Short mmCIF file of C-alpha atoms and ligand atoms in Angstrom, two decimals:
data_model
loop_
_atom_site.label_atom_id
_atom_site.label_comp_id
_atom_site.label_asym_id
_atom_site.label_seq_id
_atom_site.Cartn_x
_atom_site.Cartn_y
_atom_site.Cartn_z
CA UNK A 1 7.06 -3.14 -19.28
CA UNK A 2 5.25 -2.65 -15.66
CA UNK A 3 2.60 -4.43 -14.75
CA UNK A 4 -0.79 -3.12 -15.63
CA UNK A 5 -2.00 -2.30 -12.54
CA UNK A 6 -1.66 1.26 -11.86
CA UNK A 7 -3.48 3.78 -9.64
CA UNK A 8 -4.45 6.83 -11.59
CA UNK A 9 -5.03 10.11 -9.48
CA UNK A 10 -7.68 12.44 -10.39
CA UNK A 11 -6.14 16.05 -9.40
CA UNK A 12 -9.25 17.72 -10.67
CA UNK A 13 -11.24 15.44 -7.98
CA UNK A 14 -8.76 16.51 -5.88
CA UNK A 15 -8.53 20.24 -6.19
CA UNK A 16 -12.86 19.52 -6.21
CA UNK A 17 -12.98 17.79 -2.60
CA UNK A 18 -10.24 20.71 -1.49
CA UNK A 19 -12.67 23.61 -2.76
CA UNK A 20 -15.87 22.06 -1.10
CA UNK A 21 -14.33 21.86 2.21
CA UNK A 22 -12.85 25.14 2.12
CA UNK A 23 -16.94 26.47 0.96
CA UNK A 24 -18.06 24.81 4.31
CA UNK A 25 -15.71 27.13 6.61
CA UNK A 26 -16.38 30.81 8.00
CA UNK A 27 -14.73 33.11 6.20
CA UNK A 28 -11.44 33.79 6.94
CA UNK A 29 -10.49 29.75 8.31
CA UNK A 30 -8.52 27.88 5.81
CA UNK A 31 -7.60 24.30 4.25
CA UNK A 32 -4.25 22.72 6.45
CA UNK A 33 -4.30 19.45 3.74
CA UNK A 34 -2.95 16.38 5.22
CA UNK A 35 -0.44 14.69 3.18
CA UNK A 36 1.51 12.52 5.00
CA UNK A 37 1.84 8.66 4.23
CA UNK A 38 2.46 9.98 1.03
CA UNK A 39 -0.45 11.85 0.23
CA UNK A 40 -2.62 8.78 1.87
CA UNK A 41 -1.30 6.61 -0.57
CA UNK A 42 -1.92 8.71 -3.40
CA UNK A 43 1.40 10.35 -4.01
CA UNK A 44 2.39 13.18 -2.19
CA UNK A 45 4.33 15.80 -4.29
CA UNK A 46 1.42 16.10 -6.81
CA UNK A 47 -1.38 16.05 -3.94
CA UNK A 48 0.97 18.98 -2.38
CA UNK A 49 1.50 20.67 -5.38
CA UNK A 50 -2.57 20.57 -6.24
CA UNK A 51 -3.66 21.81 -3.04
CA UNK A 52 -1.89 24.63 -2.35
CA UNK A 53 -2.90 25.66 -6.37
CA UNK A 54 -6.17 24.99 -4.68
CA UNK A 55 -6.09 27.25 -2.35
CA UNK A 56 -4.49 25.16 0.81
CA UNK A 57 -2.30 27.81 3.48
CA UNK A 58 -0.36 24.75 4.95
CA UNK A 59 0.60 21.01 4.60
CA UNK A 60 0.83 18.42 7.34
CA UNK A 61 3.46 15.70 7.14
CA UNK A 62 4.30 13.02 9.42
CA UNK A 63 7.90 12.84 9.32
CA UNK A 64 11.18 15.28 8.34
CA UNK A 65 11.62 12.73 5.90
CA UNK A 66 8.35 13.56 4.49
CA UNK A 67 9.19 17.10 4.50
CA UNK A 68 11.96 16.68 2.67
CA UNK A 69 10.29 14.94 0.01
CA UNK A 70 8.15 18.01 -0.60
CA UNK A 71 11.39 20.38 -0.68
CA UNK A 72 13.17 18.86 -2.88
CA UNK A 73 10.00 18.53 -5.58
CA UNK A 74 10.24 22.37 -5.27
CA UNK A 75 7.23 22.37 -2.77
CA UNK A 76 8.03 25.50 -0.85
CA UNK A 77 4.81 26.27 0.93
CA UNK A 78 4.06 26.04 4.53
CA UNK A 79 4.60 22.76 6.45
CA UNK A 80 3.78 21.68 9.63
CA UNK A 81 5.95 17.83 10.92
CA UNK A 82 2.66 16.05 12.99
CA UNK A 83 5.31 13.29 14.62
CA UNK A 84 8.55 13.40 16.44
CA UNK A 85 11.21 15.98 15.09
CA UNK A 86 14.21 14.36 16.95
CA UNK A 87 17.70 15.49 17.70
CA UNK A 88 19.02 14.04 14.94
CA UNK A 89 16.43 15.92 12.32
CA UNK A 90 15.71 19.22 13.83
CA UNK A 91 18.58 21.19 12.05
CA UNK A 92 16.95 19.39 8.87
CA UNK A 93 13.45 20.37 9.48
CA UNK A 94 15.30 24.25 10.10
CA UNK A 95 17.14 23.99 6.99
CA UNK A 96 14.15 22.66 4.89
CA UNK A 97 11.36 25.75 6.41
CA UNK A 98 9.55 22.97 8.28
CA UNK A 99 7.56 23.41 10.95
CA UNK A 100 7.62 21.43 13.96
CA UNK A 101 4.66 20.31 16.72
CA UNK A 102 5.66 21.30 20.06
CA UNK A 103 4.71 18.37 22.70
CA UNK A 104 6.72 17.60 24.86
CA UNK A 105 9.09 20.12 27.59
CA UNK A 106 12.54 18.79 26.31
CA UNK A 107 11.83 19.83 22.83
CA UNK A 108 11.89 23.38 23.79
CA UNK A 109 15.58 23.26 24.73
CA UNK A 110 16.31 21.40 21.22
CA UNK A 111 14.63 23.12 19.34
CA UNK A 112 15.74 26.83 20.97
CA UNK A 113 19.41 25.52 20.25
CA UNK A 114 19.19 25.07 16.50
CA UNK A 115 17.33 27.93 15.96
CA UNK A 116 19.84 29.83 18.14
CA UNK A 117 22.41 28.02 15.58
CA UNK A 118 20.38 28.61 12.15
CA UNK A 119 20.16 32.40 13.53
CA UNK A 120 16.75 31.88 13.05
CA UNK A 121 13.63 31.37 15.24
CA UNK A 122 12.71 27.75 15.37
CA UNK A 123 9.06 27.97 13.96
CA UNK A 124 6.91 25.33 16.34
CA UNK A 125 2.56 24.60 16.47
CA UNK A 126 2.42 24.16 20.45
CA UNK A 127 -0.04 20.71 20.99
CA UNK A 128 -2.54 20.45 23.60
CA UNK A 129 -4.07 17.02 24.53
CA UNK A 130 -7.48 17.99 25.49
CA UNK A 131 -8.83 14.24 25.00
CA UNK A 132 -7.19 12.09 22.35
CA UNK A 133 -4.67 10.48 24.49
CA UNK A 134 -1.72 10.67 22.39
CA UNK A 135 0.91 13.62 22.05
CA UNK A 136 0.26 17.32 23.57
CA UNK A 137 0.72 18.63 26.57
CA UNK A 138 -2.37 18.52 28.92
CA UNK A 139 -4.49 21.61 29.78
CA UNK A 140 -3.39 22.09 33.05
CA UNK A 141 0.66 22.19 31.55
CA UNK A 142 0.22 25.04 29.37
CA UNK A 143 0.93 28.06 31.65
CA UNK A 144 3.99 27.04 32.38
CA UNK A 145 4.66 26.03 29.07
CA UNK A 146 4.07 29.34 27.73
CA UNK A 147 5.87 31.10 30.35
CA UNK A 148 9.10 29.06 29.21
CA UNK A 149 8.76 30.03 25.94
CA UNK A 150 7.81 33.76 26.41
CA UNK A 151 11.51 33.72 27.43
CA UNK A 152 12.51 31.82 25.05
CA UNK A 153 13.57 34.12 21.68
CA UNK A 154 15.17 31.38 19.43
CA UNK A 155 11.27 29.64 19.18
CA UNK A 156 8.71 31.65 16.87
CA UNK A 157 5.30 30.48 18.31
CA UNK A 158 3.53 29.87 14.95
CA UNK A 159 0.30 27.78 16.22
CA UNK A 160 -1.46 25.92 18.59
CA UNK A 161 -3.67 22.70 17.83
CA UNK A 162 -5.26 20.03 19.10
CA UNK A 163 -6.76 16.52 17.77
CA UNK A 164 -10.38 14.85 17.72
CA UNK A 165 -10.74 11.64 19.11
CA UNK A 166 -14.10 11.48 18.80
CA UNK A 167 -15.64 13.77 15.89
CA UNK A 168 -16.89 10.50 13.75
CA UNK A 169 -19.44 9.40 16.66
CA UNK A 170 -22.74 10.00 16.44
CA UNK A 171 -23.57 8.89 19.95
CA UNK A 172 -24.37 11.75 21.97
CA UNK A 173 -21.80 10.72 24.73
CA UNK A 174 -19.15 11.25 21.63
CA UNK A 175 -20.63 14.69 20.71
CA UNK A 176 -20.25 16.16 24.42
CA UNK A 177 -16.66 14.93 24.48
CA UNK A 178 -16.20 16.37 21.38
CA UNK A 179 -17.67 19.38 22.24
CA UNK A 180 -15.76 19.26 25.83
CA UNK A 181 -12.40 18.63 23.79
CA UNK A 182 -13.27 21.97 21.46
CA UNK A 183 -14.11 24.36 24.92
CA UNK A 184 -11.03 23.14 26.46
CA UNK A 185 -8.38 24.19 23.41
CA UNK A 186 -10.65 27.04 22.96
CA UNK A 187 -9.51 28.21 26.48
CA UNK A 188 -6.50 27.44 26.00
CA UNK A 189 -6.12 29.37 22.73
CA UNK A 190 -7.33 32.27 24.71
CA UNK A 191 -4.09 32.29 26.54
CA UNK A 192 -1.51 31.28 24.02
CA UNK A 193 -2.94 34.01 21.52
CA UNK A 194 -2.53 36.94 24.79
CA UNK A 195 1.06 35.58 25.01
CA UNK A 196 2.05 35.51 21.45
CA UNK A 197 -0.71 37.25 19.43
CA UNK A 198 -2.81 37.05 17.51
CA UNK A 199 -1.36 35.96 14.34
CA UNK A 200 -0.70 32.30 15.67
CA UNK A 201 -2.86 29.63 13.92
CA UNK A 202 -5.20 28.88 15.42
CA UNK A 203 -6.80 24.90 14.21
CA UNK A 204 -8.39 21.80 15.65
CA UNK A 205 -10.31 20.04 13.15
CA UNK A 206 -9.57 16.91 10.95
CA UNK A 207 -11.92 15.57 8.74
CA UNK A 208 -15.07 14.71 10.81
CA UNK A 209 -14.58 17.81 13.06
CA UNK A 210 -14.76 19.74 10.16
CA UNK A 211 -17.90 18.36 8.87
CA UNK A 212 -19.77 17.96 12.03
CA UNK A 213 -18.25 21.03 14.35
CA UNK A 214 -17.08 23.52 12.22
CA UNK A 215 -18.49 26.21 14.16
CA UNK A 216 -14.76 25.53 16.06
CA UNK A 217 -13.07 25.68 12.39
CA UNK A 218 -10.66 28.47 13.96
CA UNK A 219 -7.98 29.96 11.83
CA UNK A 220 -7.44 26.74 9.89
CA UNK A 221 -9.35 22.87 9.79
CA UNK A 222 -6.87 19.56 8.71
CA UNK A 223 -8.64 17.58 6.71
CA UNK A 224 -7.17 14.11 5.23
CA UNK A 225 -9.24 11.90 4.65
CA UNK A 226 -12.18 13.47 3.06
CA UNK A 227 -9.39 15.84 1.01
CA UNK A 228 -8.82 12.73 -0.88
CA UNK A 229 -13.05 11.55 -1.54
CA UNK A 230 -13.46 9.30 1.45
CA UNK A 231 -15.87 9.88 4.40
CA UNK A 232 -14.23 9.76 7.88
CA UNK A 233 -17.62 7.57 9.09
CA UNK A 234 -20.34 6.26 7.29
CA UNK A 235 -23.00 8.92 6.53
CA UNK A 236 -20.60 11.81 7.48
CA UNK A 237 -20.36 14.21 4.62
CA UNK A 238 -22.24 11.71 2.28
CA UNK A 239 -24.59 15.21 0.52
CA UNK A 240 -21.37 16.40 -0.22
CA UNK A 241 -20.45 15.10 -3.59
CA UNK A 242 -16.74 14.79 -2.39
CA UNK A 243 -15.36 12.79 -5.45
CA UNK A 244 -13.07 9.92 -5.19
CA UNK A 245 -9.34 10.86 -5.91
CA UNK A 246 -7.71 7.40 -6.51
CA UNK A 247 -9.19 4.68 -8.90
CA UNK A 248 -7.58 1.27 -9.07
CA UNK A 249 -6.74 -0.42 -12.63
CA UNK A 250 -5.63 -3.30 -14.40
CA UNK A 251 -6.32 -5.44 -16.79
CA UNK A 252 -7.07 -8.87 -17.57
CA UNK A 253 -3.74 -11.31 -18.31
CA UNK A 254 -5.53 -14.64 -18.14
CA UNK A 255 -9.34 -15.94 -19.08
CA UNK A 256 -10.42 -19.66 -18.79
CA UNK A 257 -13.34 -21.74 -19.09
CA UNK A 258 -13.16 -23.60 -15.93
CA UNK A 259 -14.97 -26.94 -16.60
CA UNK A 260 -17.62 -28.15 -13.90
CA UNK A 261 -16.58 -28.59 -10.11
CA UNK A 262 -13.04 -26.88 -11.00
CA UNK A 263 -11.65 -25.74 -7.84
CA UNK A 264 -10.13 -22.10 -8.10
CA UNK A 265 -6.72 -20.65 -6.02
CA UNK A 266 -5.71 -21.62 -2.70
CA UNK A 267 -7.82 -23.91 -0.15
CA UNK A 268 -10.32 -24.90 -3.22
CA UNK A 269 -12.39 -21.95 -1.71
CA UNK A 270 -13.99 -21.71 -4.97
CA UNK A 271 -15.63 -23.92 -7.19
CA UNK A 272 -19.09 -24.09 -9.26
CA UNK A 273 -21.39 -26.96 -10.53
CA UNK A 274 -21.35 -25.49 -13.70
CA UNK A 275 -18.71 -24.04 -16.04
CA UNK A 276 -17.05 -20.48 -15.26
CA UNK A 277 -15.75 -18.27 -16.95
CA UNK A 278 -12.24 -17.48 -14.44
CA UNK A 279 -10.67 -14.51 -14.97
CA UNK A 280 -6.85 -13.48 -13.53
CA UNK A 281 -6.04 -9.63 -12.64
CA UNK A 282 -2.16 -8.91 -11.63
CA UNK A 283 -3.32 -7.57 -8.45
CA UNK A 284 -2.81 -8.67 -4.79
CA UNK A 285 -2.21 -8.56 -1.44
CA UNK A 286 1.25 -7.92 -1.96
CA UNK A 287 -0.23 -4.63 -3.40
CA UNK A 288 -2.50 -3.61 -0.46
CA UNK A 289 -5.45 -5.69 -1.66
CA UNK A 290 -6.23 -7.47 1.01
CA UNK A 291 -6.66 -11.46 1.69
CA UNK A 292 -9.69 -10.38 3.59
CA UNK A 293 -11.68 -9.73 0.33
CA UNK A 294 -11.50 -13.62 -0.64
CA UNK A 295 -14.95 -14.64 -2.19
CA UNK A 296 -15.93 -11.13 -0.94
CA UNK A 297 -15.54 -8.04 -3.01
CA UNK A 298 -16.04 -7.37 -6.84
CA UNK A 299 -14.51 -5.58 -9.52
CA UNK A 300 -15.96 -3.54 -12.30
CA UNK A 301 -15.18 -5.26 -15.82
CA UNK A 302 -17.17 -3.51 -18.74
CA UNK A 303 -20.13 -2.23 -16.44
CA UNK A 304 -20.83 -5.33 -14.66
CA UNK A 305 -19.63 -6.34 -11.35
CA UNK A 306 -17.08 -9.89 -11.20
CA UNK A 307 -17.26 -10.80 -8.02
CA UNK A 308 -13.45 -12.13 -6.28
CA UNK A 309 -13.63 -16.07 -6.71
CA UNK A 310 -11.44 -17.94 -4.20
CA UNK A 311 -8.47 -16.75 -2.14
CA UNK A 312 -6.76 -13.40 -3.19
CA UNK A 313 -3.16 -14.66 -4.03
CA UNK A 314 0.05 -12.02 -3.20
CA UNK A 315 -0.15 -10.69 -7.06
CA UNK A 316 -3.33 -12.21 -8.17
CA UNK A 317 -6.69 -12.80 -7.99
CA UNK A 318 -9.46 -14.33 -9.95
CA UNK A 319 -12.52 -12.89 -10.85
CA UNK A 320 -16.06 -14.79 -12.22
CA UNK A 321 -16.24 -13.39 -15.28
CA UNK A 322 -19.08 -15.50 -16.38
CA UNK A 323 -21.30 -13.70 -18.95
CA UNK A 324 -20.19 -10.20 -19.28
CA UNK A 325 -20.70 -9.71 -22.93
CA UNK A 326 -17.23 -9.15 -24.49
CA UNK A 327 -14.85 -9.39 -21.51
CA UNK A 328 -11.37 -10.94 -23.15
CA UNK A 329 -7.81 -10.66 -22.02
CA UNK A 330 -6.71 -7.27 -21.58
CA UNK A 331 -9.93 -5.98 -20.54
CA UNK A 332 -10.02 -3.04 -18.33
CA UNK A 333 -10.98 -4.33 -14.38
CA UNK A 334 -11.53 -1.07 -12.47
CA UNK A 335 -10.41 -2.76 -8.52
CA UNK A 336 -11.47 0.68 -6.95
CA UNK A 337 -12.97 3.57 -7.62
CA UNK A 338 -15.03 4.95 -10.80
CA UNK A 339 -16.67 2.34 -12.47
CA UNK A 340 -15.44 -0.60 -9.47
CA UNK A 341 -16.24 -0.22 -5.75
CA UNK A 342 -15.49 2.91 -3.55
CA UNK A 343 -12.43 2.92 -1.18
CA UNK A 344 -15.00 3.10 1.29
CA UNK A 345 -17.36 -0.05 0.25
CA UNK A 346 -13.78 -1.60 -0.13
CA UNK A 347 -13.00 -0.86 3.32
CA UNK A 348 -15.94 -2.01 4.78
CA UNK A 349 -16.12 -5.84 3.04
CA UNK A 350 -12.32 -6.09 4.32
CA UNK A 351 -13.12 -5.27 8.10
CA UNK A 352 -11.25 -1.89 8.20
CA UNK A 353 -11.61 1.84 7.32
CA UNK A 354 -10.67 3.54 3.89
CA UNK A 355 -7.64 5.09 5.27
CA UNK A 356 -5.82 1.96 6.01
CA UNK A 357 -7.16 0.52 2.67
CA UNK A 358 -5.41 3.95 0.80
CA UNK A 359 -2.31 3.96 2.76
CA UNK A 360 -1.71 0.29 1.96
CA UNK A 361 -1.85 0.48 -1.72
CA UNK A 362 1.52 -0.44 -2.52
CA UNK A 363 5.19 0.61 -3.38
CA UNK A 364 5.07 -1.45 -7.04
CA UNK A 365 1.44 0.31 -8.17
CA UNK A 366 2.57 3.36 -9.87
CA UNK A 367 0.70 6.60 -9.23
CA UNK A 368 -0.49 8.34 -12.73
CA UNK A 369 -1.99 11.61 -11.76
CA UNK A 370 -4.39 12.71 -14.27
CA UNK A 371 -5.77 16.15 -14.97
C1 PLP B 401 -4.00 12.51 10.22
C2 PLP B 401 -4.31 13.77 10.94
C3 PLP B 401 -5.36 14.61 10.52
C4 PLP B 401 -6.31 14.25 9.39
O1 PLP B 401 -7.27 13.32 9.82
P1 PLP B 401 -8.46 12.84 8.86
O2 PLP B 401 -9.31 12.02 9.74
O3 PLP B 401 -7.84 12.07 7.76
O4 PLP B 401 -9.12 14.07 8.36
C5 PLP B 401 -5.51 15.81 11.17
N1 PLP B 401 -4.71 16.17 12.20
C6 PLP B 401 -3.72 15.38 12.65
C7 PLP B 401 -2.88 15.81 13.80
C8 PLP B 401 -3.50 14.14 12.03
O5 PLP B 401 -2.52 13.35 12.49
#
């Protein structure tokens, strides 16, 4: 028997958060759902399977290897590799139908040679760094980049994108370089879509671009983070009703009376004048809950909020169970989600963002996705 700790995964809040972002773009722009990291942590082949029921025209992944994943659950839709698609993996990525991110010159001979091989264009989503400091090929690089691949026939130009570095600021310096980031790749998409047509896809927005610019929504927006029920900043998207996709479980294996001045779990953090009623949930940092939340966070047991009591152990931690009416072993203990606290109050008492909190959930939780 596992342990009882398992993250269940609402699709239907899933396929709800997909549908409300899609209602916020112009007509004719469409959902590019970010999956990789498996599915932020929530599993990827039924997060990829939901959204393109949902409506979803492509799939981001970080890795081949993520790719792969999806092909060989029988996810056949479109998929676009965000990282590095090496030597090594580009006749995979050709083999699988996965796209590839154009960013740097050498790729172009690379990727021209196995799609020379394949006898098929290589299909590639040129990247333009017009701010975020990370892959893409700067502005002023593109003409020449698109004159090399005009003349290049074993490449199919099938988009052009960019990323935000700044779209979850609400300081106006971060809104102008937003908004200087989104008139420079429009620009640019001016002159990849007279070399290559119109058909190429167009798309620019993750998450917070797509719920504070999407005006510059384009042919298609990438949302992650928000696909899954968290808010990419505080306040951003809040009227939404974006529903939490992930909610932490377990159960109680262990309930004790401590007596007075009874120390609980490493360092004697904890420790009351009067008797406590200590509970123990299988869950850890071992599991992605971090040490952070030590005498910090709570969890929801029958309706009532237990806060953490002492240190968070590697696969436990204790909870102050102290008059909840009916609490025993084997009680349900909600860590996140419905009925405990959000991913993103989570986030926030452990000094980092929901993202990292989601991605870290670990390898031994299983996923259960539920309708
Ligand atoms: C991760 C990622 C996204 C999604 O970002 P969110 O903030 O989760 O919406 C979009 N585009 C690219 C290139 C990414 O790497």
């Amino acid at each position: 028997m596992a342990r009882p700790t398992v993250a269940e995964i609402s699709l239907s809040a899933l396929r709800h958060n997909c549908r409300t972002l899609q209602s916020l773009l112009p007509a004719g722009a469409s959902i590019f759902g970010v999956v990789k990291a498996n599915g932020y942590g929530h599993g990827a082949v039924p997060v990829a399977k939901t959204l393109f029921e949902a409506g979803a025209s492509m799939l981001g992944v970080a890795s081949v290897e993520e790719g792969i994943e999806l092909r060989e659950a029988a996810v056949s839709g479109p998929a676009l590799v965000l990282g590095d698609v090496d030597a090594d993996m580009a006749a995979e990525a050709q083999a699988h139908r996965l796209s590839a991110v154009l960013f740097r010159a050498d790729q172009i001979e690379l990727f021209a040679r196995v799609g020379e091989a394949a006898g098929r264009p290589f299909p590639v989503h040129i990247k333009v760094d017009t701010g975020m400091g990370r892959i893409g090929f700067f502005p002023e690089e593109m003409g020449a980049v698109i004159d090399r691949l005009c003349a290049e026939k074993a490449i199919a130009v099938e988009g052009f994108m960019t990323h935000l570095s700044s779209a979850d600021g609400f300081e106006s310096a971060d809104r102008d370089f937003t908004r200087s980031q989104l008139r420079r790749f429009e620009t640019a998409a001016g002159a990849v879509r007279a070399a290559f047509g119109e058909a190429v896809a167009v798309h620019a927005l993750n998450s917070a671009g797509l719920l504070a610019y999407r005006e510059f929504a384009f042919d298609m927006a990438r949302p992650g983070i928000a696909l899954y029920g968290s808010l990419p900043a505080e306040g951003l998207g809040a009227d939404l009703g974006l529903q939490p996709v992930m909610r932490l479980v377990s159960r109680i294996v262990s309930l004790k009376k401590m007596p007075s001045g009874h120390p609980v779990s490493y360092g004697r953090l904890f420790s009351r004048p009067e008797p406590r009623d200590i509970a123990v949930v299988p869950v850890g940092y071992a599991d992605g809950y971090p040490r952070r939340l030590t005498n910090a966070a709570w969890m929801g047991v029958l309706g009532h909020r237990a806060p953490v009591a002492g240190r968070v152990c590697m696969d436990m931690t204790m909870l102050d169970v102290t008059g909840i009416p009916g609490v025993r072993i084997g009680s349900e203990v909600v860590i996140m989600g419905e009925g405990g606290p959000t991913a993103d109050a989570l986030a926030a008492l452990a000094g980092t963002i929901p993202y990292e909190l989601l991605t870290q959930v670990g390898r031994r939780i299983p996923r259960r996705p539920v309708a």
